[in-house]
mmCIF file of C-alpha atoms in Angstrom:
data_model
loop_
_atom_site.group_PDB
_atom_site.id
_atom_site.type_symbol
_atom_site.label_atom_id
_atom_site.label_comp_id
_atom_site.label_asym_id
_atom_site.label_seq_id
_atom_site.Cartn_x
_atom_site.Cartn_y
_atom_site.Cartn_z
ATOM 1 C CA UNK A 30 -35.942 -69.824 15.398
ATOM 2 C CA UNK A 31 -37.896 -71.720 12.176
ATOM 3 C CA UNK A 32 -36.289 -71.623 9.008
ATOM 4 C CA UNK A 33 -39.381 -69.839 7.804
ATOM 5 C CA UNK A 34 -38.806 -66.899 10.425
ATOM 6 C CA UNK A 35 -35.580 -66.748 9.229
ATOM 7 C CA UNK A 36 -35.947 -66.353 5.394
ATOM 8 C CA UNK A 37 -38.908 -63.805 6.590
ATOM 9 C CA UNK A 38 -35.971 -61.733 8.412
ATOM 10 C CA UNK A 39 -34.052 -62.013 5.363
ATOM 11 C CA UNK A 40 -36.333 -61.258 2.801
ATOM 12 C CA UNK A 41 -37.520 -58.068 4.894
ATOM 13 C CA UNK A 42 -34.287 -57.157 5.496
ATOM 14 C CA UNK A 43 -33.240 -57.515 1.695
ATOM 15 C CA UNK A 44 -36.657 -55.221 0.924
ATOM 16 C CA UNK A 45 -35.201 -52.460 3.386
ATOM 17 C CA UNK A 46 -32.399 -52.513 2.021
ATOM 18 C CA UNK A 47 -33.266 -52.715 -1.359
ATOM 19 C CA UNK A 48 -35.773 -49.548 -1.035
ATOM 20 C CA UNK A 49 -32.789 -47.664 0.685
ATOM 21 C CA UNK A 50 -30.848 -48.357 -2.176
ATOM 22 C CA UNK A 51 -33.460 -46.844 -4.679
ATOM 23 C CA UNK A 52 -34.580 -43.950 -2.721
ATOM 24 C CA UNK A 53 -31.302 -43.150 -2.520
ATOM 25 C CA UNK A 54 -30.890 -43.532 -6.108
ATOM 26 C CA UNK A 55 -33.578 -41.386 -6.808
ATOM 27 C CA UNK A 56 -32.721 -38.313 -4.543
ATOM 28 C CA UNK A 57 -29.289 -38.367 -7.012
ATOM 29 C CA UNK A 58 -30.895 -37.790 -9.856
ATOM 30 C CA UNK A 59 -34.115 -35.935 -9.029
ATOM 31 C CA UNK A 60 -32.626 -32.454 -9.549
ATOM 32 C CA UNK A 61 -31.891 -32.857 -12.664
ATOM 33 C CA UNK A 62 -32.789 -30.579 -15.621
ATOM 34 C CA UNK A 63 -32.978 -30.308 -19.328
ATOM 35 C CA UNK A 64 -31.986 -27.077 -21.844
ATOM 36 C CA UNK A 65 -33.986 -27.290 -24.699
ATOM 37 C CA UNK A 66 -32.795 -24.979 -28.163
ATOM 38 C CA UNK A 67 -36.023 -24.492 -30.116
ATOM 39 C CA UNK A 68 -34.508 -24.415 -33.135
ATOM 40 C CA UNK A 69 -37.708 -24.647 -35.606
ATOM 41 C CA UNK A 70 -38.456 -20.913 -34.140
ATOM 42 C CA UNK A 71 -35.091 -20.040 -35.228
ATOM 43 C CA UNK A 72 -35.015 -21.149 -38.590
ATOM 44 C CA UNK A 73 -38.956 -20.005 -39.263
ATOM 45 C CA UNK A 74 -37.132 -16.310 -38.439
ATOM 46 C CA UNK A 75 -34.229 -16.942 -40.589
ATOM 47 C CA UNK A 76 -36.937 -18.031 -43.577
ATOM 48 C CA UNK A 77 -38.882 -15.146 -43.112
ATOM 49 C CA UNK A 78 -35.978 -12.928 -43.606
ATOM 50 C CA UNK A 79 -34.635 -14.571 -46.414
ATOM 51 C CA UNK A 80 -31.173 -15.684 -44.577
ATOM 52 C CA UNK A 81 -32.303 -19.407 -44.347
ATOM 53 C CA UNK A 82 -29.472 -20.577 -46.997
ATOM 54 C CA UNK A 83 -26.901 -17.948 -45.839
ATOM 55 C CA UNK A 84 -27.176 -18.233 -41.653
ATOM 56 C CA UNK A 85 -26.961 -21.279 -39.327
ATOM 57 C CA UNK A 86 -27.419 -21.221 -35.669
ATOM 58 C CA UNK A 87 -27.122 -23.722 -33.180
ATOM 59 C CA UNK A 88 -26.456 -24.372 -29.283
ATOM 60 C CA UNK A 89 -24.812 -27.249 -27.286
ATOM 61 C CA UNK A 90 -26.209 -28.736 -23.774
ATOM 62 C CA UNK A 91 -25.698 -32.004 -22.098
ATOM 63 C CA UNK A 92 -28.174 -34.464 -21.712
ATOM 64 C CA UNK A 93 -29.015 -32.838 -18.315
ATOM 65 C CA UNK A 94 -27.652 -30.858 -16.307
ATOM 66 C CA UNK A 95 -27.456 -30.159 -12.580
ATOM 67 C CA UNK A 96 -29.745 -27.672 -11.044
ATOM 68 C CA UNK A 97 -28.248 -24.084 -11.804
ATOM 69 C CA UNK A 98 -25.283 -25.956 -13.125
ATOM 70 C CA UNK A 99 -25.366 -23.692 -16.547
ATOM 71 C CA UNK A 100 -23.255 -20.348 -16.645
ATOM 72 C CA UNK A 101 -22.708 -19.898 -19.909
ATOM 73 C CA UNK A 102 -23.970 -20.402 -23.613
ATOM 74 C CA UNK A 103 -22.112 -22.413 -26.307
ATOM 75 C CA UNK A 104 -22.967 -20.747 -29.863
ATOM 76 C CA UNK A 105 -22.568 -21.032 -32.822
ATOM 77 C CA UNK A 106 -23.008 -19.546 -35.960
ATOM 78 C CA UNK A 107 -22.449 -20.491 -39.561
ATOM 79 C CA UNK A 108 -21.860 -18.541 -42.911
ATOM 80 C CA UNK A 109 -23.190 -20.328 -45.702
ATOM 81 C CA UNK A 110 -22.779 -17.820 -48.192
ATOM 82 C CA UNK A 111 -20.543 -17.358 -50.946
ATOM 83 C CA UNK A 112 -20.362 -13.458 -50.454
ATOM 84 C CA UNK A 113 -22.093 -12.311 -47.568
ATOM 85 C CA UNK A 114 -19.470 -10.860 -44.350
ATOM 86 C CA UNK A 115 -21.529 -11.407 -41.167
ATOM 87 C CA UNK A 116 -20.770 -9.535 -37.627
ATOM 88 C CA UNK A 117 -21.922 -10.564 -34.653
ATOM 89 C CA UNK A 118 -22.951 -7.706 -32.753
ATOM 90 C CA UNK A 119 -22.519 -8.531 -29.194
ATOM 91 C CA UNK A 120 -22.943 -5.486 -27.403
ATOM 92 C CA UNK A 121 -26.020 -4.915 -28.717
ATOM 93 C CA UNK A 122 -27.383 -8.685 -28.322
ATOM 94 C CA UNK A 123 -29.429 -9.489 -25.207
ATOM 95 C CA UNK A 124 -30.766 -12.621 -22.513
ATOM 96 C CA UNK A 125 -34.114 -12.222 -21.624
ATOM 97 C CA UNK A 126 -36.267 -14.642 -19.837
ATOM 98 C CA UNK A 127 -39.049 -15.403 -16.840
ATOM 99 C CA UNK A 128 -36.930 -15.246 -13.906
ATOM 100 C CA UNK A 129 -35.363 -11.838 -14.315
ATOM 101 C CA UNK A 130 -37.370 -9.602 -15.946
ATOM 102 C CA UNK A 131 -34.739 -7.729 -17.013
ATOM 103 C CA UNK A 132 -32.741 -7.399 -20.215
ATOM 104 C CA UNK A 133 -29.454 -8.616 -19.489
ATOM 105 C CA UNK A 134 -26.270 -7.813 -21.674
ATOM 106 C CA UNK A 135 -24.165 -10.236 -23.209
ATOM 107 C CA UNK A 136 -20.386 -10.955 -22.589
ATOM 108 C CA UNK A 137 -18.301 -12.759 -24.903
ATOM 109 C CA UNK A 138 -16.158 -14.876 -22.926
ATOM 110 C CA UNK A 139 -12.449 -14.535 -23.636
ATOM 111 C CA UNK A 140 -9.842 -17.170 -23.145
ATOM 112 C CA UNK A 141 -7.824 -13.746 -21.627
ATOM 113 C CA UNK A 142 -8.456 -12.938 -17.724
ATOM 114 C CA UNK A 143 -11.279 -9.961 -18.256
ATOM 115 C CA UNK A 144 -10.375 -6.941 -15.765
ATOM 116 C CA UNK A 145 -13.153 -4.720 -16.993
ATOM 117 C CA UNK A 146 -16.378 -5.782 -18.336
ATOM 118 C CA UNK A 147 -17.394 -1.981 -19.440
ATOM 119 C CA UNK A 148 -14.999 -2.440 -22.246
ATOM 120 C CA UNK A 149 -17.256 -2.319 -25.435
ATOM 121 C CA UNK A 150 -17.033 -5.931 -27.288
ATOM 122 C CA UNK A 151 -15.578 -5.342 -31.036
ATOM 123 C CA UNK A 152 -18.109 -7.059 -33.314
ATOM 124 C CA UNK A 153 -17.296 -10.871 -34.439
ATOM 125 C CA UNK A 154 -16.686 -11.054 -38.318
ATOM 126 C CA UNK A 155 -18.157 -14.732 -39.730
ATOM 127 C CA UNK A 156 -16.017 -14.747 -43.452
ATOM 128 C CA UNK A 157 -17.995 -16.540 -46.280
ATOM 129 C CA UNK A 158 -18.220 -20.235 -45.768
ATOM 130 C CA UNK A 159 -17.354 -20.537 -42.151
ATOM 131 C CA UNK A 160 -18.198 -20.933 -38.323
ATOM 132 C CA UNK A 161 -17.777 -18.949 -35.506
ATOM 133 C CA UNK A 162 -18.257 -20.745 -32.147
ATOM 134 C CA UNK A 163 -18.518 -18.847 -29.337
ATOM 135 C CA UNK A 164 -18.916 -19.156 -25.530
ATOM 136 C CA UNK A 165 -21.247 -16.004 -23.730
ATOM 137 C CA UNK A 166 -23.268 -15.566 -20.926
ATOM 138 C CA UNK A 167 -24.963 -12.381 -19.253
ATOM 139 C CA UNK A 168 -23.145 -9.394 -17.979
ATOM 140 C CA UNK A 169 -24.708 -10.052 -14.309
ATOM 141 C CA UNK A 170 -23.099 -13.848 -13.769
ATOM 142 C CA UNK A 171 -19.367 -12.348 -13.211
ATOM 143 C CA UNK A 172 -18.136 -11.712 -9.893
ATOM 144 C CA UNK A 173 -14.659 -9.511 -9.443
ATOM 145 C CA UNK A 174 -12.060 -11.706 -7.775
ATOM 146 C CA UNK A 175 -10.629 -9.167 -4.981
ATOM 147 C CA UNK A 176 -6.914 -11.054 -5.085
ATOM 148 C CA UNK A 177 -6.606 -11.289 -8.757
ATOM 149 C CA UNK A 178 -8.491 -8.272 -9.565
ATOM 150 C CA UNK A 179 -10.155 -10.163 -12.752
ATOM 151 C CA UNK A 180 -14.269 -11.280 -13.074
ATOM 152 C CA UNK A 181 -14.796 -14.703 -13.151
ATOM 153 C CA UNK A 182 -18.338 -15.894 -13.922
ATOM 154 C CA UNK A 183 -19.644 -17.083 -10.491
ATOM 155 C CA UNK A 184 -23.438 -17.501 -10.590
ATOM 156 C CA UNK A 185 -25.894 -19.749 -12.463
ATOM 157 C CA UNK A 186 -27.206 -18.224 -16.093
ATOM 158 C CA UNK A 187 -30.878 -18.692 -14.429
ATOM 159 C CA UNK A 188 -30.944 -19.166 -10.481
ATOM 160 C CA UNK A 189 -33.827 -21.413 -9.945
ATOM 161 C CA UNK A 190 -32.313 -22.374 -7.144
ATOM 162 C CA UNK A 191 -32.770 -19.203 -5.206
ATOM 163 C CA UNK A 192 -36.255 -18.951 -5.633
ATOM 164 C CA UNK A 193 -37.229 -21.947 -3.014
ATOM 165 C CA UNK A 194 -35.910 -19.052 -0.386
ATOM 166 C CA UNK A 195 -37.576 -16.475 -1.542
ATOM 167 C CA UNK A 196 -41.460 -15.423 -0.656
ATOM 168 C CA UNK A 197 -44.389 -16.971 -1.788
ATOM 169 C CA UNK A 198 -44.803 -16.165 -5.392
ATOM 170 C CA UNK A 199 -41.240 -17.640 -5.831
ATOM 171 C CA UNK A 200 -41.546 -20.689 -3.930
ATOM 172 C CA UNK A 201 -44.767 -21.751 -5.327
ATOM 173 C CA UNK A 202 -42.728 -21.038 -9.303
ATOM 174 C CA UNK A 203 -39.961 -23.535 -7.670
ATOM 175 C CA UNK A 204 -42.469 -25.683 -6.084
ATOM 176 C CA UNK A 205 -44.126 -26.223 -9.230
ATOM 177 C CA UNK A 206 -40.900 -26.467 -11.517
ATOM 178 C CA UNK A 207 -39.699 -29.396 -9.122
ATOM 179 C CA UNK A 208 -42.857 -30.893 -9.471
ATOM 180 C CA UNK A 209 -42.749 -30.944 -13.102
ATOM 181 C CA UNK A 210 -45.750 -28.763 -13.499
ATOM 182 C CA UNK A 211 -44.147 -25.498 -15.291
ATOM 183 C CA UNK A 212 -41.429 -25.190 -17.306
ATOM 184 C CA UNK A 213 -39.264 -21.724 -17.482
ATOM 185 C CA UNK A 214 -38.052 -20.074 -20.903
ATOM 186 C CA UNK A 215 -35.673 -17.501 -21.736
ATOM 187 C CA UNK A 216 -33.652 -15.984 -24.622
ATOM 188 C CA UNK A 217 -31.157 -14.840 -26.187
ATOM 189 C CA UNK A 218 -31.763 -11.707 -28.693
ATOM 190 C CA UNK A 219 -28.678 -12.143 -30.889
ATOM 191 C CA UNK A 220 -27.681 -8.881 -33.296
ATOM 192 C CA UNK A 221 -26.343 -9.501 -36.906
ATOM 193 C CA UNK A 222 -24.818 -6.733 -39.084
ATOM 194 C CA UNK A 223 -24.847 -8.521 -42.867
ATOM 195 C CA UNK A 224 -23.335 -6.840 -45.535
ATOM 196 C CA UNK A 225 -22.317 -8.118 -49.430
ATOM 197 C CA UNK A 226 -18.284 -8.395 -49.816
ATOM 198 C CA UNK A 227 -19.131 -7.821 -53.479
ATOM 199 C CA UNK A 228 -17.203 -4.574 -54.267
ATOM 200 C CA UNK A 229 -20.527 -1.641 -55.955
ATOM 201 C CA UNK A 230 -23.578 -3.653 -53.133
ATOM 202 C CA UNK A 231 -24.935 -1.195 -51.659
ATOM 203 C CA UNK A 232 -25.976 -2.625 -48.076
ATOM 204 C CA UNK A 233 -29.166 -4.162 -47.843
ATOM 205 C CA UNK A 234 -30.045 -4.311 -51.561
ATOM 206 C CA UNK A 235 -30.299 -7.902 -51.429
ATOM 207 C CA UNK A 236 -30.025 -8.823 -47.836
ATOM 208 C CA UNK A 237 -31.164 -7.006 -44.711
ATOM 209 C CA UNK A 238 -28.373 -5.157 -43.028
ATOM 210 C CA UNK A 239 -29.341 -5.650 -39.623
ATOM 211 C CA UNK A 240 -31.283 -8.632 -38.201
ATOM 212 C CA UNK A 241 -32.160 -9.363 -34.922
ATOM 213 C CA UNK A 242 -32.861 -13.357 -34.410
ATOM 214 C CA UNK A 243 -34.737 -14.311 -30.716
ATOM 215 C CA UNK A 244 -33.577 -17.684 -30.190
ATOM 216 C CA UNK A 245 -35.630 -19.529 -27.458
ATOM 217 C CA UNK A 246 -35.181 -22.137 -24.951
ATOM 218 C CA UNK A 247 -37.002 -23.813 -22.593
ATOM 219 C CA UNK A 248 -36.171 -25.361 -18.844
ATOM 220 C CA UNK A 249 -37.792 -28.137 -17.902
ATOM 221 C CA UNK A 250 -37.415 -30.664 -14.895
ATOM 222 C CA UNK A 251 -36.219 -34.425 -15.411
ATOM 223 C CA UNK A 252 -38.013 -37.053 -13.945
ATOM 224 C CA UNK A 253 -36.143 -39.411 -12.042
ATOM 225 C CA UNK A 254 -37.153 -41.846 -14.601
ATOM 226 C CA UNK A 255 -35.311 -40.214 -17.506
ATOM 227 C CA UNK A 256 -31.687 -42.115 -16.532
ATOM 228 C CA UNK A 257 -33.709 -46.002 -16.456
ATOM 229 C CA UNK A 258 -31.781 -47.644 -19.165
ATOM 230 C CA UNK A 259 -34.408 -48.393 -21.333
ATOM 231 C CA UNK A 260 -35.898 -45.108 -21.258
ATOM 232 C CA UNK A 261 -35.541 -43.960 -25.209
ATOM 233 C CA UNK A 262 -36.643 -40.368 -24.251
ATOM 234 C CA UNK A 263 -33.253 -39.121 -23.469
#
């Protein structure tokens, strides 16, 4: 065999194995998706209400995250007033979003093993000048563990997963998620109870006593391209 045969053999071999490589590359990070907080709609409802200097609200996510990899919601919520005692109304808050067209209620997640999840929640009280973080998720995600007799949260927040087996309409909405050409968005309706520690305030002289903030977020697909070191779009 020529030298030149041989470095032909080589160099196809070195292709093959170099597109292997990628493809394979590729396929591990092509389910990938991204949780997007749209904060600015957030603090436009805060301003509007006049709580923009007393309320803060903000969510954590990765980078990306696996397909219906999320469960649960990490909140929180800030105080920054000098008087004002703020509850957190969680059986009364809500997710909503396209997939379920439902209104789903939302659990609190406590570090103790939950037995019974028709216990109602006792509000959270946010004093003056501080934080509450918080992790919830939807009422429909737990699962009752038969042996221990406690619910564990056992499903994805959103189950995008489930629609590729379902009938047309829903494989043609995962079909077109995958393909990067729809995004899905849902929400959680959060329920605040303000009132003014100040002792003779009658509630909501100065600051509504109930307010209802719908904070949004939107699900998008990754393109494989997103993890490329140089990509600055992360």
């Amino acid at each position: 065999m020529k030298n030149g045969d041989q470095n032909l053999i080589v160099l196809t071999l070195y292709i093959i194995g170099l597109s292997y490589t990628f493809n394979r590359m590729v396929e591990s990070i092509d389910d990938k998706i991204k949780y997007e907080f749209k904060k600015g709609v957030v603090d436009d409802q805060l301003k509007e209400q006049n709580l923009q200097n007393q309320v803060g609200i903000s969510f954590k996510f990765g980078i990306s995250n696996p397909l219906d990899d999320l469960k649960e919601l990490s909140i929180s919520i800030e105080n920054k007033s000098e008087n004002l005692a703020i509850y957190v109304d969680w059986d009364n808050s809500s997710i909503v979003g396209d997939l379920s067209k439902q209104s789903r209620r939302v659990i609190r997640k406590s570090p103790d093993l939950t037995r019974d999840l028709a216990v109602p929640q006792s509000p959270s009280l946010i004093a003056p000048k501080n934080t509450l973080s918080e992790t919830i998720t939807a009422e429909d995600v737990f699962q009752l563990d038969k042996d221990s007799g406690t619910y564990k949260v056992n499903s994805p927040l959103l189950a995008i997963g489930k629609l590729k087996s379902g009938g047309g309409p829903q494989k043609k909405m995962y079909n077109d998620f995958m393909s990067e050409k729809r995004t899905f968005d849902f929400s959680l309706q959060l329920v605040l109870r303000i009132s003014e520690v100040r002792a003779g305030i009658a509630p909501g002289v100065n600051i509504p006593p109930l307010c209802i903030i719908n904070c949004p977020f939107s699900v998008k697909k990754l393109p494989w391209t997103y993890a490329l070191p140089w990509n600055k779009k992360k």
